[in-house]
mmCIF file of C-alpha atoms in Angstrom:
data_model
loop_
_atom_site.group_PDB
_atom_site.id
_atom_site.type_symbol
_atom_site.label_atom_id
_atom_site.label_comp_id
_atom_site.label_asym_id
_atom_site.label_seq_id
_atom_site.Cartn_x
_atom_site.Cartn_y
_atom_site.Cartn_z
ATOM 1 C CA UNK A 211 -0.131 -0.146 0.000
ATOM 2 C CA UNK A 212 1.273 3.372 -0.856
ATOM 3 C CA UNK A 213 0.004 6.517 0.970
ATOM 4 C CA UNK A 214 0.306 10.110 -0.093
ATOM 5 C CA UNK A 215 0.922 12.734 3.211
ATOM 6 C CA UNK A 216 0.129 16.004 1.685
ATOM 7 C CA UNK A 217 0.130 17.930 4.975
ATOM 8 C CA UNK A 218 2.542 18.572 7.788
ATOM 9 C CA UNK A 219 2.245 15.842 10.330
ATOM 10 C CA UNK A 220 4.133 14.851 13.600
ATOM 11 C CA UNK A 221 7.235 12.872 12.864
ATOM 12 C CA UNK A 222 6.024 9.967 14.919
ATOM 13 C CA UNK A 223 3.506 9.095 12.124
ATOM 14 C CA UNK A 224 6.595 8.016 10.051
ATOM 15 C CA UNK A 225 7.502 5.147 12.283
ATOM 16 C CA UNK A 226 3.905 4.085 12.729
ATOM 17 C CA UNK A 227 3.528 3.558 8.894
ATOM 18 C CA UNK A 228 6.823 1.762 8.712
ATOM 19 C CA UNK A 229 5.946 -0.671 11.435
ATOM 20 C CA UNK A 230 2.960 -1.638 9.325
ATOM 21 C CA UNK A 231 5.002 -2.159 6.242
ATOM 22 C CA UNK A 232 3.192 0.810 4.491
ATOM 23 C CA UNK A 233 4.925 2.802 1.761
ATOM 24 C CA UNK A 234 4.297 6.423 1.967
ATOM 25 C CA UNK A 235 5.455 9.886 0.375
ATOM 26 C CA UNK A 236 5.797 12.988 2.617
ATOM 27 C CA UNK A 237 5.045 16.063 0.686
ATOM 28 C CA UNK A 238 3.611 18.840 2.951
ATOM 29 C CA UNK A 239 4.759 21.284 0.456
ATOM 30 C CA UNK A 240 2.165 20.024 -2.079
ATOM 31 C CA UNK A 241 -0.458 22.524 -3.305
ATOM 32 C CA UNK A 242 -3.769 21.636 -4.398
ATOM 33 C CA UNK A 243 -2.943 20.827 -7.844
ATOM 34 C CA UNK A 244 0.032 18.900 -7.062
ATOM 35 C CA UNK A 245 -2.248 16.718 -4.621
ATOM 36 C CA UNK A 246 -4.674 16.463 -7.778
ATOM 37 C CA UNK A 247 -2.103 15.201 -10.268
ATOM 38 C CA UNK A 248 -0.186 12.872 -7.792
ATOM 39 C CA UNK A 249 -3.503 11.144 -6.210
ATOM 40 C CA UNK A 250 -3.806 8.362 -8.981
ATOM 41 C CA UNK A 251 -0.647 6.702 -8.007
ATOM 42 C CA UNK A 252 -1.779 6.250 -4.521
ATOM 43 C CA UNK A 253 -4.091 4.057 -2.475
ATOM 44 C CA UNK A 254 -4.303 6.372 0.573
ATOM 45 C CA UNK A 255 -4.264 10.177 1.320
ATOM 46 C CA UNK A 256 -3.279 11.479 4.651
ATOM 47 C CA UNK A 257 -4.343 15.261 4.891
ATOM 48 C CA UNK A 258 -5.178 17.842 7.589
ATOM 49 C CA UNK A 259 -6.972 21.405 6.272
ATOM 50 C CA UNK A 260 -4.887 22.009 3.114
ATOM 51 C CA UNK A 261 -7.819 21.653 0.578
ATOM 52 C CA UNK A 262 -11.350 20.697 -0.162
ATOM 53 C CA UNK A 263 -11.435 17.179 -1.497
ATOM 54 C CA UNK A 264 -14.211 17.382 -3.836
ATOM 55 C CA UNK A 265 -14.969 15.666 -7.225
ATOM 56 C CA UNK A 266 -12.468 17.819 -9.031
ATOM 57 C CA UNK A 267 -9.708 16.313 -6.829
ATOM 58 C CA UNK A 268 -11.174 12.731 -6.398
ATOM 59 C CA UNK A 269 -12.712 11.877 -9.545
ATOM 60 C CA UNK A 270 -9.527 10.894 -11.462
ATOM 61 C CA UNK A 271 -8.069 8.962 -8.177
ATOM 62 C CA UNK A 272 -8.872 5.540 -9.629
ATOM 63 C CA UNK A 273 -6.643 3.738 -7.198
ATOM 64 C CA UNK A 274 -7.571 5.878 -3.859
ATOM 65 C CA UNK A 275 -9.037 3.464 -1.439
ATOM 66 C CA UNK A 276 -9.021 5.976 1.812
ATOM 67 C CA UNK A 277 -8.736 9.303 3.120
ATOM 68 C CA UNK A 278 -7.418 9.834 6.574
ATOM 69 C CA UNK A 279 -8.089 13.263 7.994
ATOM 70 C CA UNK A 280 -5.583 14.427 10.895
ATOM 71 C CA UNK A 281 -8.345 15.901 12.699
ATOM 72 C CA UNK A 282 -12.002 15.634 13.858
ATOM 73 C CA UNK A 283 -14.245 17.659 11.281
ATOM 74 C CA UNK A 284 -15.014 16.517 7.716
ATOM 75 C CA UNK A 285 -16.251 19.565 6.498
ATOM 76 C CA UNK A 286 -13.418 19.694 4.117
ATOM 77 C CA UNK A 287 -14.185 16.408 2.340
ATOM 78 C CA UNK A 288 -17.315 15.996 -0.116
ATOM 79 C CA UNK A 289 -18.579 12.798 1.596
ATOM 80 C CA UNK A 290 -21.212 11.890 -0.851
ATOM 81 C CA UNK A 291 -18.399 11.837 -3.545
ATOM 82 C CA UNK A 292 -16.204 9.692 -1.659
ATOM 83 C CA UNK A 293 -19.068 7.690 -0.861
ATOM 84 C CA UNK A 294 -19.871 7.288 -4.648
ATOM 85 C CA UNK A 295 -16.248 6.405 -5.532
ATOM 86 C CA UNK A 296 -15.890 3.655 -2.626
ATOM 87 C CA UNK A 297 -13.080 5.745 -1.000
ATOM 88 C CA UNK A 298 -13.492 5.204 2.926
ATOM 89 C CA UNK A 299 -12.993 8.182 5.084
ATOM 90 C CA UNK A 300 -11.114 8.325 8.543
ATOM 91 C CA UNK A 301 -10.854 11.041 11.021
ATOM 92 C CA UNK A 302 -9.091 11.354 14.525
ATOM 93 C CA UNK A 303 -12.135 12.322 16.647
ATOM 94 C CA UNK A 304 -10.832 10.716 19.496
ATOM 95 C CA UNK A 305 -7.484 11.822 19.198
ATOM 96 C CA UNK A 306 -7.787 15.782 20.304
ATOM 97 C CA UNK A 307 -11.190 15.445 22.242
ATOM 98 C CA UNK A 308 -9.237 15.640 25.611
ATOM 99 C CA UNK A 309 -7.508 18.852 24.526
ATOM 100 C CA UNK A 310 -10.557 20.548 22.839
ATOM 101 C CA UNK A 311 -12.388 19.707 26.312
ATOM 102 C CA UNK A 312 -9.320 21.237 28.340
ATOM 103 C CA UNK A 313 -9.172 24.286 26.031
ATOM 104 C CA UNK A 314 -13.004 24.888 26.547
ATOM 105 C CA UNK A 315 -12.461 24.773 30.224
ATOM 106 C CA UNK A 316 -9.491 27.014 30.018
ATOM 107 C CA UNK A 317 -11.352 29.602 28.099
ATOM 108 C CA UNK A 318 -14.405 29.795 30.187
ATOM 109 C CA UNK A 319 -12.518 29.742 33.394
ATOM 110 C CA UNK A 320 -10.437 32.759 31.987
ATOM 111 C CA UNK A 321 -13.718 34.576 30.801
ATOM 112 C CA UNK A 322 -15.500 33.939 34.419
ATOM 113 C CA UNK A 323 -12.424 35.166 36.355
ATOM 114 C CA UNK A 324 -11.312 38.211 34.310
ATOM 115 C CA UNK A 325 -7.974 36.438 33.912
ATOM 116 C CA UNK A 326 -6.781 38.250 30.702
ATOM 117 C CA UNK A 327 -7.753 41.532 31.641
ATOM 118 C CA UNK A 328 -6.375 41.106 35.209
ATOM 119 C CA UNK A 329 -3.075 39.898 33.788
ATOM 120 C CA UNK A 330 -2.688 43.165 31.535
ATOM 121 C CA UNK A 331 -3.461 45.402 34.328
ATOM 122 C CA UNK A 332 -1.016 44.061 36.744
ATOM 123 C CA UNK A 333 1.662 44.081 34.076
ATOM 124 C CA UNK A 334 0.747 47.719 33.793
ATOM 125 C CA UNK A 335 0.892 48.368 37.496
ATOM 126 C CA UNK A 336 -2.818 48.113 38.227
ATOM 127 C CA UNK A 337 -3.990 46.277 41.129
ATOM 128 C CA UNK A 338 -7.736 46.168 40.808
ATOM 129 C CA UNK A 339 -9.241 43.372 42.955
ATOM 130 C CA UNK A 340 -13.015 44.601 43.005
ATOM 131 C CA UNK A 341 -12.936 45.405 39.260
ATOM 132 C CA UNK A 342 -11.777 41.898 38.522
ATOM 133 C CA UNK A 343 -14.362 39.945 40.970
ATOM 134 C CA UNK A 344 -15.184 36.756 39.101
ATOM 135 C CA UNK A 345 -17.866 34.183 38.589
ATOM 136 C CA UNK A 346 -17.997 30.900 39.803
ATOM 137 C CA UNK A 347 -18.703 28.088 37.341
ATOM 138 C CA UNK A 348 -19.989 25.690 40.477
ATOM 139 C CA UNK A 349 -23.846 25.289 40.077
ATOM 140 C CA UNK A 350 -23.854 26.607 36.804
ATOM 141 C CA UNK A 351 -26.079 24.873 33.920
ATOM 142 C CA UNK A 352 -24.218 24.076 30.992
ATOM 143 C CA UNK A 353 -25.973 23.152 27.442
ATOM 144 C CA UNK A 354 -23.922 21.469 25.109
ATOM 145 C CA UNK A 355 -25.151 21.099 21.378
ATOM 146 C CA UNK A 356 -23.356 17.998 20.009
ATOM 147 C CA UNK A 357 -22.665 14.981 22.015
ATOM 148 C CA UNK A 358 -19.908 13.103 20.227
ATOM 149 C CA UNK A 359 -16.269 13.016 21.183
ATOM 150 C CA UNK A 360 -15.701 16.561 22.142
ATOM 151 C CA UNK A 361 -19.020 17.234 23.743
ATOM 152 C CA UNK A 362 -18.939 14.383 25.915
ATOM 153 C CA UNK A 363 -15.066 14.837 26.799
ATOM 154 C CA UNK A 364 -16.251 18.352 27.722
ATOM 155 C CA UNK A 365 -19.274 17.002 29.919
ATOM 156 C CA UNK A 366 -16.868 14.888 31.902
ATOM 157 C CA UNK A 367 -14.694 17.747 32.792
ATOM 158 C CA UNK A 368 -17.666 20.186 33.584
ATOM 159 C CA UNK A 369 -19.196 17.839 35.804
ATOM 160 C CA UNK A 370 -16.049 17.774 38.079
ATOM 161 C CA UNK A 371 -16.996 21.537 38.444
ATOM 162 C CA UNK A 372 -20.326 20.902 39.992
ATOM 163 C CA UNK A 373 -21.918 21.884 36.794
ATOM 164 C CA UNK A 374 -25.425 20.620 35.772
ATOM 165 C CA UNK A 375 -25.042 19.458 32.041
ATOM 166 C CA UNK A 376 -27.819 19.140 29.507
ATOM 167 C CA UNK A 377 -26.788 17.682 26.129
ATOM 168 C CA UNK A 378 -28.630 17.816 22.789
ATOM 169 C CA UNK A 379 -27.327 15.422 19.771
ATOM 170 C CA UNK A 380 -29.565 15.561 16.570
ATOM 171 C CA UNK A 381 -27.829 12.161 15.467
ATOM 172 C CA UNK A 382 -27.921 10.086 18.625
ATOM 173 C CA UNK A 383 -30.622 8.588 20.889
ATOM 174 C CA UNK A 384 -30.325 7.458 24.552
ATOM 175 C CA UNK A 385 -26.926 9.137 25.131
ATOM 176 C CA UNK A 386 -27.524 10.541 28.513
ATOM 177 C CA UNK A 387 -24.815 9.294 31.039
ATOM 178 C CA UNK A 388 -23.251 10.139 34.270
ATOM 179 C CA UNK A 389 -21.966 13.465 33.079
ATOM 180 C CA UNK A 390 -24.823 15.009 31.222
ATOM 181 C CA UNK A 391 -28.576 14.685 30.743
ATOM 182 C CA UNK A 392 -30.186 14.077 27.294
ATOM 183 C CA UNK A 393 -32.217 17.319 26.380
ATOM 184 C CA UNK A 394 -33.800 19.284 23.452
ATOM 185 C CA UNK A 395 -32.509 22.609 22.426
ATOM 186 C CA UNK A 396 -35.723 24.092 23.957
ATOM 187 C CA UNK A 397 -34.758 22.786 27.363
ATOM 188 C CA UNK A 398 -31.256 24.109 26.891
ATOM 189 C CA UNK A 399 -32.635 27.576 25.988
ATOM 190 C CA UNK A 400 -34.985 27.510 29.008
ATOM 191 C CA UNK A 401 -32.349 26.551 31.691
ATOM 192 C CA UNK A 402 -28.677 27.099 30.525
ATOM 193 C CA UNK A 403 -26.348 29.591 31.843
ATOM 194 C CA UNK A 404 -23.759 28.609 29.379
ATOM 195 C CA UNK A 405 -23.732 27.308 26.101
ATOM 196 C CA UNK A 406 -21.059 25.365 24.187
ATOM 197 C CA UNK A 407 -20.988 24.168 20.779
ATOM 198 C CA UNK A 408 -19.640 20.691 19.657
ATOM 199 C CA UNK A 409 -20.798 20.309 16.201
ATOM 200 C CA UNK A 410 -19.684 19.847 12.502
ATOM 201 C CA UNK A 411 -20.489 22.438 9.907
ATOM 202 C CA UNK A 412 -23.157 21.283 7.611
ATOM 203 C CA UNK A 413 -25.925 22.994 5.742
ATOM 204 C CA UNK A 414 -28.151 22.324 8.762
ATOM 205 C CA UNK A 415 -25.649 23.875 11.291
ATOM 206 C CA UNK A 416 -24.538 26.586 9.145
ATOM 207 C CA UNK A 417 -25.278 29.842 11.239
ATOM 208 C CA UNK A 418 -27.414 27.977 13.640
ATOM 209 C CA UNK A 419 -26.495 30.672 16.340
ATOM 210 C CA UNK A 420 -28.071 33.608 14.889
ATOM 211 C CA UNK A 421 -30.444 36.296 16.155
ATOM 212 C CA UNK A 422 -33.471 34.132 16.384
ATOM 213 C CA UNK A 423 -31.863 31.280 18.076
ATOM 214 C CA UNK A 424 -30.222 33.720 20.710
ATOM 215 C CA UNK A 425 -33.779 35.457 21.282
ATOM 216 C CA UNK A 426 -34.795 31.859 22.363
ATOM 217 C CA UNK A 427 -32.989 31.865 25.494
ATOM 218 C CA UNK A 428 -34.877 32.588 28.611
ATOM 219 C CA UNK A 429 -31.944 34.135 30.282
ATOM 220 C CA UNK A 430 -28.793 35.871 29.462
ATOM 221 C CA UNK A 431 -26.027 33.171 28.866
ATOM 222 C CA UNK A 432 -22.282 32.649 28.082
ATOM 223 C CA UNK A 433 -21.393 31.214 24.755
ATOM 224 C CA UNK A 434 -18.531 28.686 23.710
ATOM 225 C CA UNK A 435 -17.667 27.850 20.188
ATOM 226 C CA UNK A 436 -15.083 25.554 19.736
ATOM 227 C CA UNK A 437 -16.524 23.891 16.702
ATOM 228 C CA UNK A 438 -16.665 25.643 13.314
ATOM 229 C CA UNK A 439 -16.658 29.324 12.917
ATOM 230 C CA UNK A 440 -19.905 29.528 10.292
ATOM 231 C CA UNK A 441 -21.954 27.669 13.070
ATOM 232 C CA UNK A 442 -22.262 31.203 14.506
ATOM 233 C CA UNK A 443 -23.323 34.466 13.069
ATOM 234 C CA UNK A 444 -20.763 36.975 14.403
ATOM 235 C CA UNK A 445 -22.855 39.954 13.761
ATOM 236 C CA UNK A 446 -25.646 38.262 16.120
ATOM 237 C CA UNK A 447 -23.103 37.843 18.743
ATOM 238 C CA UNK A 448 -21.926 41.409 18.903
ATOM 239 C CA UNK A 449 -25.397 42.761 19.027
ATOM 240 C CA UNK A 450 -26.265 40.341 21.789
ATOM 241 C CA UNK A 451 -23.218 41.316 23.756
ATOM 242 C CA UNK A 452 -24.290 44.970 23.045
ATOM 243 C CA UNK A 453 -27.886 44.071 24.483
ATOM 244 C CA UNK A 454 -26.786 42.107 27.395
ATOM 245 C CA UNK A 455 -28.513 38.875 25.797
ATOM 246 C CA UNK A 456 -24.963 37.358 25.771
ATOM 247 C CA UNK A 457 -22.969 38.013 29.002
ATOM 248 C CA UNK A 458 -19.699 36.798 27.551
ATOM 249 C CA UNK A 459 -18.045 34.675 24.398
ATOM 250 C CA UNK A 460 -15.379 32.168 24.128
ATOM 251 C CA UNK A 461 -14.392 32.086 20.558
ATOM 252 C CA UNK A 462 -11.707 29.490 19.135
ATOM 253 C CA UNK A 463 -12.913 29.750 15.670
ATOM 254 C CA UNK A 464 -14.371 32.551 13.523
ATOM 255 C CA UNK A 465 -16.510 32.856 10.337
ATOM 256 C CA UNK A 466 -13.080 34.024 8.441
ATOM 257 C CA UNK A 467 -10.032 32.787 9.987
ATOM 258 C CA UNK A 468 -8.005 34.625 7.407
ATOM 259 C CA UNK A 469 -8.008 37.759 9.704
ATOM 260 C CA UNK A 470 -5.927 39.843 7.242
ATOM 261 C CA UNK A 471 -8.455 39.494 4.565
ATOM 262 C CA UNK A 472 -11.691 40.296 6.132
ATOM 263 C CA UNK A 473 -14.559 42.161 4.357
ATOM 264 C CA UNK A 474 -15.349 45.457 5.798
ATOM 265 C CA UNK A 475 -18.528 44.235 7.756
ATOM 266 C CA UNK A 476 -16.310 41.161 9.112
ATOM 267 C CA UNK A 477 -13.745 43.847 10.045
ATOM 268 C CA UNK A 478 -16.174 45.933 11.977
ATOM 269 C CA UNK A 479 -17.398 42.579 13.894
ATOM 270 C CA UNK A 480 -13.847 41.560 14.580
ATOM 271 C CA UNK A 481 -12.776 44.994 15.816
ATOM 272 C CA UNK A 482 -15.576 44.839 18.402
ATOM 273 C CA UNK A 483 -14.830 41.373 19.483
ATOM 274 C CA UNK A 484 -11.058 41.889 20.134
ATOM 275 C CA UNK A 485 -11.661 45.166 21.957
ATOM 276 C CA UNK A 486 -14.177 43.449 24.397
ATOM 277 C CA UNK A 487 -13.200 42.275 27.800
ATOM 278 C CA UNK A 488 -16.103 40.055 27.673
ATOM 279 C CA UNK A 489 -14.795 38.156 25.000
ATOM 280 C CA UNK A 490 -11.906 35.402 24.753
ATOM 281 C CA UNK A 491 -10.227 34.630 21.414
ATOM 282 C CA UNK A 492 -7.850 31.882 20.556
ATOM 283 C CA UNK A 493 -6.643 31.072 16.791
ATOM 284 C CA UNK A 494 -8.522 27.602 16.459
ATOM 285 C CA UNK A 495 -5.979 25.961 18.688
ATOM 286 C CA UNK A 496 -8.641 23.808 20.744
ATOM 287 C CA UNK A 497 -7.223 20.265 20.465
ATOM 288 C CA UNK A 498 -3.714 21.624 19.233
ATOM 289 C CA UNK A 499 -1.485 20.187 21.860
ATOM 290 C CA UNK A 500 1.571 18.306 21.676
ATOM 291 C CA UNK A 501 0.032 15.159 23.075
ATOM 292 C CA UNK A 502 -2.855 15.183 20.544
ATOM 293 C CA UNK A 503 -0.491 15.805 17.695
ATOM 294 C CA UNK A 504 0.863 12.421 18.265
ATOM 295 C CA UNK A 505 -2.442 10.831 19.451
ATOM 296 C CA UNK A 506 -4.019 11.774 16.209
ATOM 297 C CA UNK A 507 -1.516 9.678 14.339
ATOM 298 C CA UNK A 508 -2.101 6.627 16.728
ATOM 299 C CA UNK A 509 -5.972 6.789 15.974
ATOM 300 C CA UNK A 510 -5.626 7.062 12.298
ATOM 301 C CA UNK A 511 -3.210 4.324 11.916
ATOM 302 C CA UNK A 512 -5.210 1.958 14.148
ATOM 303 C CA UNK A 513 -8.536 2.967 12.185
ATOM 304 C CA UNK A 514 -6.908 2.074 8.761
ATOM 305 C CA UNK A 515 -5.073 -1.236 10.163
ATOM 306 C CA UNK A 516 -8.446 -2.497 11.560
ATOM 307 C CA UNK A 517 -10.267 -1.506 8.213
ATOM 308 C CA UNK A 518 -7.781 -3.464 6.463
#
């Protein structure tokens, strides 16, 4: 078997592939057209987020048997085309779930306790205890939309903080467990103090969180998005922060993550977010740890081996 690795990967991957006696070519420098032209010679493709794998990319890859995506999301793969062409698709959803969950809690605790603002102030000689009085996570009701790998890992950690966790998952039944209660979106909107999103980007979830969705909440809430940027309409978030409907936001993802190439409207929204002390921003690094970098490789290799 011959595999094309078309993205930067942790070097631990190479030893794992060699142990299975699988041949590979490592070309992280390849661009979209390079990948397209090379694919017919390979049985497998390992990739992260370099390009969208659509019919143009996969149509002539006559020998391609599988795609292994080094991450959790599959929104950069046309799954219908892959299925039509009998190409198996693997992803490493379990590889970075713990890192995502820890990142979510870190962002939320930083927001609740004004850690980023307080740090800046102390560095500038300002010692303001009362102005940085925090909020406790203990006793809060947290709603999770999406209860797969990342959602369930996040619930496990939230339960340790004494939170009541409500979870909604459109694609699962009977998924309530010791860490979360199976709920509807309506129940989450009635009860949640915090909303955390753990869902893929699809036609159904695109801009799920918009003005109407936010208005459906019974009380002001905090928002976490560590899923995909386009699940949330950021203009609606800034308006809700302004009105008080949203009390604060932790955003690891944005609608447009090429922040040097924003439209005028996107720039206006981004300027509001980055100026607000009620917003914590990180550059899509939920799940981006040294440990998960290796674990993702282990998960993918094990999935491919079991499939073969």
